[in-house]
Short mmCIF file of C-alpha atoms in Angstrom, two decimals:
data_model
loop_
_atom_site.label_atom_id
_atom_site.label_comp_id
_atom_site.label_asym_id
_atom_site.label_seq_id
_atom_site.Cartn_x
_atom_site.Cartn_y
_atom_site.Cartn_z
CA MET R 1 -76.01 61.81 -56.40
CA ASN R 2 -79.09 62.67 -58.53
CA ALA R 3 -78.01 61.23 -61.80
CA GLU R 4 -75.88 58.04 -62.99
CA PHE R 5 -73.35 58.27 -65.60
CA GLY R 6 -72.03 55.74 -67.95
CA PHE R 7 -68.43 56.03 -69.52
CA GLU R 8 -66.49 53.39 -71.84
CA PRO R 9 -62.97 54.58 -72.59
CA GLY R 10 -61.96 53.23 -76.06
CA ILE R 11 -65.49 52.48 -77.33
CA THR R 12 -65.87 51.23 -80.50
CA PRO R 13 -68.88 52.10 -83.22
CA PRO R 14 -71.82 50.01 -82.51
CA GLU R 15 -72.41 47.34 -85.21
CA ASP R 16 -75.91 46.34 -86.67
CA ASP R 17 -77.61 49.18 -84.81
CA GLU R 18 -80.25 50.99 -86.92
CA ARG R 19 -80.55 53.86 -84.64
CA PHE R 20 -76.82 54.51 -84.80
CA GLU R 21 -76.78 54.17 -88.54
CA GLY R 22 -79.50 56.83 -88.62
CA PHE R 23 -77.58 59.04 -86.51
CA TRP R 24 -74.30 58.53 -88.60
CA GLU R 25 -76.11 59.62 -91.87
CA ILE R 26 -77.31 62.65 -90.16
CA PHE R 27 -73.92 63.54 -88.55
CA ILE R 28 -72.60 63.09 -91.91
CA GLU R 29 -75.02 65.34 -93.71
CA GLU R 30 -74.90 68.21 -91.43
CA SER R 31 -70.76 67.86 -91.36
CA GLN R 32 -70.71 68.36 -94.86
CA ALA R 33 -73.05 71.39 -94.85
CA ASP R 34 -71.04 72.90 -92.34
CA ARG R 35 -67.76 72.23 -93.96
CA PRO R 36 -67.50 75.29 -96.29
CA SER R 37 -68.36 77.75 -93.13
CA GLU R 38 -65.61 76.04 -91.18
CA LEU R 39 -63.16 76.34 -94.14
CA ALA R 40 -63.82 80.00 -94.63
CA GLU R 41 -63.34 80.73 -91.08
CA ARG R 42 -60.01 78.93 -90.84
CA GLU R 43 -58.86 80.62 -94.10
CA THR R 44 -60.06 83.96 -92.72
CA LEU R 45 -57.93 83.56 -89.51
CA ARG R 46 -54.79 82.58 -91.43
CA ALA R 47 -55.42 85.44 -93.87
CA HIS R 48 -55.21 87.59 -90.92
CA ILE R 49 -52.18 86.32 -89.87
CA ALA R 50 -50.77 86.69 -92.99
CA GLU R 51 -51.81 90.44 -93.09
CA GLN R 52 -50.70 91.00 -89.68
CA HIS R 53 -47.62 89.05 -89.28
CA GLY R 54 -46.59 87.86 -92.91
CA HIS R 55 -43.31 90.03 -93.05
CA ALA R 56 -42.36 88.86 -89.76
CA LEU R 57 -43.00 84.97 -90.78
CA ASP R 58 -41.14 85.65 -94.02
CA LEU R 59 -37.95 86.77 -92.36
CA MET R 60 -38.22 83.65 -90.06
CA ASP R 61 -38.58 81.43 -93.54
CA LEU R 62 -35.19 83.27 -94.46
CA LEU R 63 -33.33 82.96 -91.38
CA TRP R 64 -34.06 79.31 -91.62
CA ARG R 65 -32.78 78.83 -94.92
CA SER R 66 -29.76 80.92 -94.43
CA ALA R 67 -29.04 79.32 -91.16
CA MET R 68 -29.22 75.93 -93.17
CA GLU R 69 -26.65 77.17 -95.92
CA ALA R 70 -24.48 78.32 -92.80
CA VAL R 71 -24.77 75.21 -90.76
CA ASN R 72 -23.78 73.36 -94.30
CA TRP R 73 -20.89 75.38 -94.94
CA GLY R 74 -19.83 75.40 -91.44
CA SER R 75 -19.74 71.44 -91.32
CA GLU R 76 -17.76 71.38 -94.78
CA ILE R 77 -15.03 73.92 -93.99
CA LEU R 78 -14.41 72.53 -90.48
CA HIS R 79 -13.80 68.90 -92.00
CA GLU R 80 -11.75 70.19 -94.87
CA HIS R 81 -9.23 71.57 -92.47
CA LEU R 82 -9.08 68.75 -90.21
CA GLU R 83 -5.83 66.64 -90.15
CA ASP R 84 -5.47 62.79 -90.14
CA ASP R 85 -4.68 62.20 -86.67
CA PRO R 86 -6.49 61.35 -83.20
CA GLU R 87 -6.88 64.55 -81.78
CA ASP R 88 -8.65 65.88 -84.98
CA ASP R 89 -10.57 62.94 -85.02
CA ALA R 90 -12.06 63.70 -81.81
CA TYR R 91 -12.95 67.25 -83.28
CA ALA R 92 -14.52 65.60 -86.26
CA ALA R 93 -16.91 63.83 -83.76
CA LEU R 94 -17.55 66.89 -81.95
CA PHE R 95 -18.47 68.97 -85.27
CA THR R 96 -20.53 66.09 -86.63
CA THR R 97 -22.45 65.89 -83.53
CA LEU R 98 -23.14 69.64 -83.52
CA THR R 99 -24.18 69.46 -87.03
CA GLY R 100 -26.51 66.96 -86.44
CA LEU R 101 -27.99 69.04 -83.32
CA ALA R 102 -28.13 72.18 -85.72
CA ALA R 103 -30.03 70.07 -88.12
CA ARG R 104 -32.67 68.63 -85.56
CA ALA R 105 -33.12 72.55 -84.78
CA LEU R 106 -33.51 73.75 -88.12
CA LEU R 107 -36.40 71.23 -88.45
CA ALA R 108 -38.03 72.15 -85.15
CA PHE R 109 -37.61 75.74 -86.02
CA ASN R 110 -39.49 75.21 -89.56
CA GLU R 111 -42.27 73.25 -87.85
CA GLY R 112 -42.83 76.15 -85.37
CA SER R 113 -42.97 78.65 -88.28
CA TRP R 114 -45.45 76.77 -89.98
CA LEU R 115 -47.45 76.17 -86.77
CA LEU R 116 -47.54 80.05 -86.24
CA ARG R 117 -48.96 80.51 -89.91
CA GLY R 118 -51.62 78.04 -88.89
CA GLY R 119 -52.82 80.10 -85.86
CA TYR R 120 -50.99 77.49 -83.27
CA PRO R 121 -48.77 79.31 -80.81
CA GLN R 122 -48.94 76.74 -78.14
CA GLY R 123 -47.59 74.15 -80.62
CA ALA R 124 -44.90 76.19 -81.83
CA PHE R 125 -43.95 76.66 -77.92
CA THR R 126 -43.29 73.20 -77.72
CA ARG R 127 -40.93 73.35 -80.71
CA VAL R 128 -39.31 75.98 -79.10
CA ARG R 129 -38.75 73.80 -75.93
CA SER R 130 -36.96 71.37 -78.25
CA LEU R 131 -34.81 74.29 -79.63
CA HIS R 132 -34.04 75.20 -76.06
CA GLU R 133 -32.71 71.61 -75.33
CA LEU R 134 -30.92 71.37 -78.67
CA TYR R 135 -29.22 74.75 -77.95
CA ILE R 136 -28.29 74.18 -74.20
CA VAL R 137 -26.90 70.47 -75.39
CA ALA R 138 -25.04 71.91 -78.18
CA ARG R 139 -23.49 74.69 -76.04
CA VAL R 140 -22.50 72.28 -73.21
CA LEU R 141 -20.89 69.73 -75.68
CA TRP R 142 -19.04 73.07 -77.37
CA GLU R 143 -17.91 74.57 -74.26
CA TYR R 144 -17.06 71.44 -72.06
CA GLY R 145 -16.54 68.63 -74.54
CA SER R 146 -13.76 69.70 -76.89
CA PRO R 147 -10.67 67.59 -77.22
CA GLU R 148 -8.66 70.04 -75.05
CA SER R 149 -11.33 70.48 -72.43
CA ASP R 150 -11.27 68.78 -68.97
CA TYR R 151 -13.96 66.29 -70.19
CA PRO R 152 -12.72 65.35 -73.45
CA ASP R 153 -15.06 62.15 -73.55
CA LEU R 154 -18.11 64.11 -73.29
CA VAL R 155 -19.02 63.98 -76.83
CA GLU R 156 -18.26 60.02 -76.77
CA ARG R 157 -20.58 59.86 -73.80
CA TYR R 158 -23.48 61.74 -75.20
CA LEU R 159 -23.54 59.70 -78.51
CA LEU R 160 -23.60 56.46 -76.31
CA HIS R 161 -26.22 57.34 -73.86
CA GLN R 162 -29.05 56.07 -75.76
CA GLU R 163 -27.65 52.82 -75.86
CA VAL R 164 -27.99 52.25 -72.09
CA PHE R 165 -31.77 52.61 -72.78
CA LEU R 166 -32.17 49.91 -75.72
CA LYS R 167 -32.71 46.97 -73.47
CA GLY R 168 -35.91 48.87 -71.66
CA ALA R 169 -37.02 49.73 -75.09
CA ALA R 170 -37.02 46.55 -76.59
CA ARG R 171 -38.95 45.07 -73.38
CA ASP R 172 -41.41 48.07 -73.64
CA LEU R 173 -42.10 46.80 -77.61
CA ILE R 174 -42.47 43.17 -76.44
CA SER R 175 -45.06 44.27 -74.06
CA THR R 176 -46.97 45.87 -76.83
CA GLY R 177 -47.91 42.22 -77.77
CA ILE R 178 -47.48 43.09 -81.64
CA PRO R 179 -47.55 39.87 -83.67
CA GLY R 180 -44.31 38.60 -84.27
CA ILE R 181 -42.23 41.04 -81.96
CA ASP R 182 -41.14 38.22 -79.54
CA GLU R 183 -39.54 36.69 -82.44
CA THR R 184 -37.96 39.59 -83.93
CA ILE R 185 -36.82 40.75 -80.76
CA ASN R 186 -35.62 37.06 -79.40
CA THR R 187 -33.76 36.02 -76.27
CA GLU R 188 -30.56 36.26 -78.01
CA ILE R 189 -30.98 39.97 -78.74
CA LEU R 190 -32.21 40.85 -75.17
CA ASP R 191 -29.16 39.21 -73.71
CA ALA R 192 -26.95 41.24 -76.16
CA LEU R 193 -28.90 44.63 -74.87
CA ASP R 194 -28.29 43.49 -71.47
CA SER R 195 -24.84 42.66 -71.78
CA ARG R 196 -24.11 45.99 -73.58
CA GLN R 197 -26.13 48.15 -70.72
CA ARG R 198 -24.12 46.43 -68.11
CA GLU R 199 -20.84 47.31 -69.94
CA LEU R 200 -21.80 50.76 -70.33
CA ILE R 201 -22.59 51.20 -66.48
CA GLY R 202 -19.63 49.57 -65.63
CA THR R 203 -17.72 52.03 -67.70
CA TYR R 204 -19.26 55.16 -66.92
CA GLY R 205 -21.06 54.40 -63.86
CA LYS R 206 -24.52 54.02 -62.71
CA VAL R 207 -25.68 57.56 -63.00
CA PHE R 208 -25.10 56.95 -66.78
CA SER R 209 -28.65 55.01 -67.01
CA THR R 210 -30.46 58.02 -66.11
CA SER R 211 -32.04 60.78 -68.48
CA TRP R 212 -29.37 63.38 -68.53
CA GLY R 213 -26.47 60.78 -67.22
CA TRP R 214 -24.05 61.42 -70.03
CA ALA R 215 -23.17 64.74 -68.16
CA ALA R 216 -22.42 63.06 -64.92
CA PRO R 217 -18.89 64.40 -65.13
CA LEU R 218 -20.12 68.00 -64.99
CA PHE R 219 -21.98 67.38 -61.67
CA PRO R 220 -19.86 64.80 -59.57
CA LYS R 221 -22.07 65.35 -56.58
CA LYS R 222 -25.58 64.53 -57.64
CA THR R 223 -27.51 63.18 -60.44
CA PRO R 224 -27.81 65.72 -63.56
CA SER R 225 -31.06 67.06 -64.87
CA PHE R 226 -31.65 69.25 -67.85
CA MET R 227 -32.10 72.46 -65.41
CA ASP R 228 -28.34 71.49 -64.09
CA LEU R 229 -27.23 71.89 -67.82
CA ASN R 230 -29.22 74.96 -68.34
CA LYS R 231 -27.80 76.54 -65.41
CA LEU R 232 -24.23 76.08 -66.82
CA VAL R 233 -25.12 77.98 -69.88
CA MET R 234 -27.77 80.33 -69.27
CA PRO R 235 -29.82 79.73 -65.75
CA SER R 236 -32.20 82.89 -66.76
CA LEU R 237 -34.02 80.43 -69.17
CA ASN R 238 -34.97 77.92 -66.60
CA ALA R 239 -38.36 79.94 -66.24
CA TYR R 240 -39.15 79.72 -69.95
CA TYR R 241 -38.46 76.13 -70.16
CA ARG R 242 -41.01 75.65 -67.42
CA ILE R 243 -43.44 77.74 -69.40
CA ALA R 244 -43.14 75.82 -72.43
CA SER R 245 -43.40 72.28 -70.67
CA GLU R 246 -46.96 73.24 -69.58
CA HIS R 247 -47.93 72.98 -73.31
CA LEU R 248 -46.10 69.81 -73.90
CA HIS R 249 -47.06 67.63 -70.81
CA ALA R 250 -50.37 66.71 -69.11
CA SER R 251 -49.48 68.99 -66.02
CA SER R 252 -52.33 70.68 -64.06
CA ALA R 253 -50.35 74.03 -64.89
CA GLY R 254 -51.02 73.41 -68.41
CA LEU R 255 -54.70 72.71 -67.99
CA ALA R 256 -55.09 75.88 -65.97
CA ASN R 257 -53.41 77.99 -68.54
CA ALA R 258 -55.45 76.25 -71.37
CA GLY R 259 -58.85 77.73 -70.37
CA LYS R 260 -60.34 81.13 -69.18
CA SER R 261 -63.29 81.43 -66.64
CA ASP R 262 -66.18 83.42 -68.01
CA GLY R 263 -66.65 84.79 -64.08
CA MET R 264 -69.65 82.50 -63.57
CA GLY R 265 -67.82 79.31 -62.86
CA THR R 266 -67.81 77.97 -66.34
CA ILE R 267 -64.28 77.62 -67.80
CA GLY R 268 -63.75 77.96 -72.04
CA TYR R 269 -60.85 75.96 -73.29
CA ASN R 270 -59.46 76.82 -76.79
CA GLY R 271 -59.19 73.56 -78.88
CA GLY R 272 -58.33 75.36 -82.07
CA ALA R 273 -56.42 78.13 -83.68
CA THR R 274 -55.81 81.92 -82.41
CA ILE R 275 -54.35 84.92 -83.64
CA ASP R 276 -52.97 85.59 -80.20
CA GLY R 277 -49.91 84.89 -78.59
CA LEU R 278 -47.72 84.30 -81.65
CA ALA R 279 -44.71 86.61 -80.97
CA PHE R 280 -43.29 84.95 -77.87
CA PRO R 281 -42.51 81.59 -79.46
CA ALA R 282 -41.28 83.09 -82.79
CA ILE R 283 -38.78 85.53 -80.92
CA PHE R 284 -37.40 82.78 -78.79
CA GLY R 285 -37.42 80.24 -81.66
CA SER R 286 -35.39 82.83 -83.54
CA THR R 287 -32.95 83.47 -80.69
CA PHE R 288 -32.36 79.67 -79.90
CA LEU R 289 -31.52 78.72 -83.54
CA LEU R 290 -29.00 81.82 -84.10
CA SER R 291 -27.29 80.74 -80.77
CA LEU R 292 -27.04 77.14 -81.96
CA VAL R 293 -25.81 77.98 -85.14
CA GLY R 294 -22.86 79.72 -83.64
CA THR R 295 -21.46 76.57 -82.19
CA ILE R 296 -20.83 75.06 -85.73
CA VAL R 297 -20.02 78.21 -87.86
CA PRO R 298 -16.40 79.24 -87.49
CA ILE R 299 -16.08 82.87 -87.34
CA GLU R 300 -12.59 82.52 -88.71
CA ILE R 301 -10.41 79.36 -89.78
CA HIS R 302 -6.82 79.48 -90.91
CA ASN R 303 -5.95 77.83 -94.00
CA SER R 304 -2.31 76.51 -93.56
CA GLU R 305 -1.66 75.82 -97.22
CA THR R 306 -2.53 79.34 -98.33
CA ASP R 307 -1.34 81.04 -95.02
CA LYS R 308 -4.56 82.79 -95.22
CA ASP R 309 -7.66 83.33 -92.80
CA ILE R 310 -11.25 82.41 -94.03
CA ASP R 311 -13.42 84.61 -92.52
CA THR R 312 -16.80 83.76 -94.64
CA GLY R 313 -18.22 82.47 -91.53
CA ARG R 314 -18.32 86.16 -89.84
CA HIS R 315 -20.34 87.34 -92.51
CA MET R 316 -22.56 84.38 -92.53
CA LEU R 317 -23.29 84.92 -88.90
CA GLY R 318 -23.60 88.65 -89.16
CA VAL R 319 -26.64 88.16 -91.84
CA LEU R 320 -27.96 85.87 -89.30
CA ALA R 321 -27.81 88.32 -86.72
CA ARG R 322 -29.07 91.26 -88.67
CA LEU R 323 -32.28 88.81 -89.70
CA HIS R 324 -32.54 87.82 -86.10
CA ARG R 325 -32.70 91.84 -85.06
CA GLU R 326 -35.20 92.47 -87.91
CA ILE R 327 -37.56 89.53 -86.81
CA LEU R 328 -37.47 91.24 -83.41
CA ASP R 329 -38.41 94.27 -84.70
CA ALA R 330 -41.21 92.85 -86.77
CA TRP R 331 -42.66 90.86 -84.10
CA ASN R 332 -42.44 94.13 -81.73
CA GLY R 333 -44.37 96.31 -84.39
CA GLU R 334 -41.33 98.51 -85.02
CA SER R 335 -40.25 99.91 -88.23
CA THR R 336 -37.87 97.64 -90.20
CA GLU R 337 -35.74 98.04 -93.47
CA ASP R 338 -36.89 97.58 -96.88
CA HIS R 339 -39.08 94.52 -96.97
CA SER R 340 -38.26 93.79 -100.63
CA ALA R 341 -35.19 91.47 -99.84
CA VAL R 342 -37.90 88.97 -98.59
CA ASN R 343 -40.83 89.84 -100.69
CA GLY R 344 -38.93 90.25 -104.15
CA THR R 345 -40.70 93.36 -104.79
CA ASP R 346 -40.08 96.99 -104.67
CA GLY R 347 -41.34 97.12 -101.15
CA ASP R 348 -44.69 98.36 -101.83
CA SER R 349 -47.68 95.85 -102.93
CA ASN R 350 -46.37 93.14 -100.72
CA GLU R 351 -45.61 94.85 -97.61
CA ARG R 352 -47.46 93.29 -94.66
CA GLY R 353 -47.63 93.30 -90.73
#
């Protein structure tokens, strides 16, 4: 080895070092001089995204707002028509849980949309991965966890599942060494958390303490994983889940896909915004959101007092499905209907992408 290298992880700035202070002053001066051009470059990129894909992104915003309205309506109408009895209490728990999952999905979708506007498709893909998990969990609970299903306690298992990890989380917090943490999480609290963990494992079995243990009744011969849940609902999505996971974790697969070789042995990595690859997470994110909303918005509900059927949900879901189709058309570069529904114009001056 012809050279010696020195590395110090987590190094702090030198103190009382005149050479460093001089370096720091030059750094700040040059950074301030470069800042206008950096901002101009960023704005140019985002303006390009707005010009090329603004209509599609505006449609995604409209999908998000409409989905939120539909979820709120669905939750309210379902709870209004539940009776005060044990079976309907179980349905109320199911609908409340699905509404919570839908709310988290709405947030993840909105975050993804803004990442796309900024030119961060891989960041958006991580939010799509969250949408994927939320959709699969909602679908499994909706399909297998209703009071009339073979697994009527599945929703309760799901809701209680996080409690089995509280003991470990508390000990992790103590290990941080934060001043006063061992007084806040004292021996009495640790004993209570330990007791609760043993109680849950005693009730639901040892597998309950694993990552997806709440779904153990669906897989009596194995410890369940997310991939197992995914296969119950839509096995074709497994490949996309793996792809999205590469951007979320520090695996070597993610490293390989983050860089491109120049053909001469040097690999360049993109550490900033880009105009490439925006369509894929946009399309998948919109699809997952639409699918999840379908688990909480009833197509039709019967009002026993008026003896009439309420089909508002059918029309709300129809609107979302139409918006979804227009989003796919927009990202695929196909012709869409008049943009004025989104832009609030006659469809001329503000048509984009």
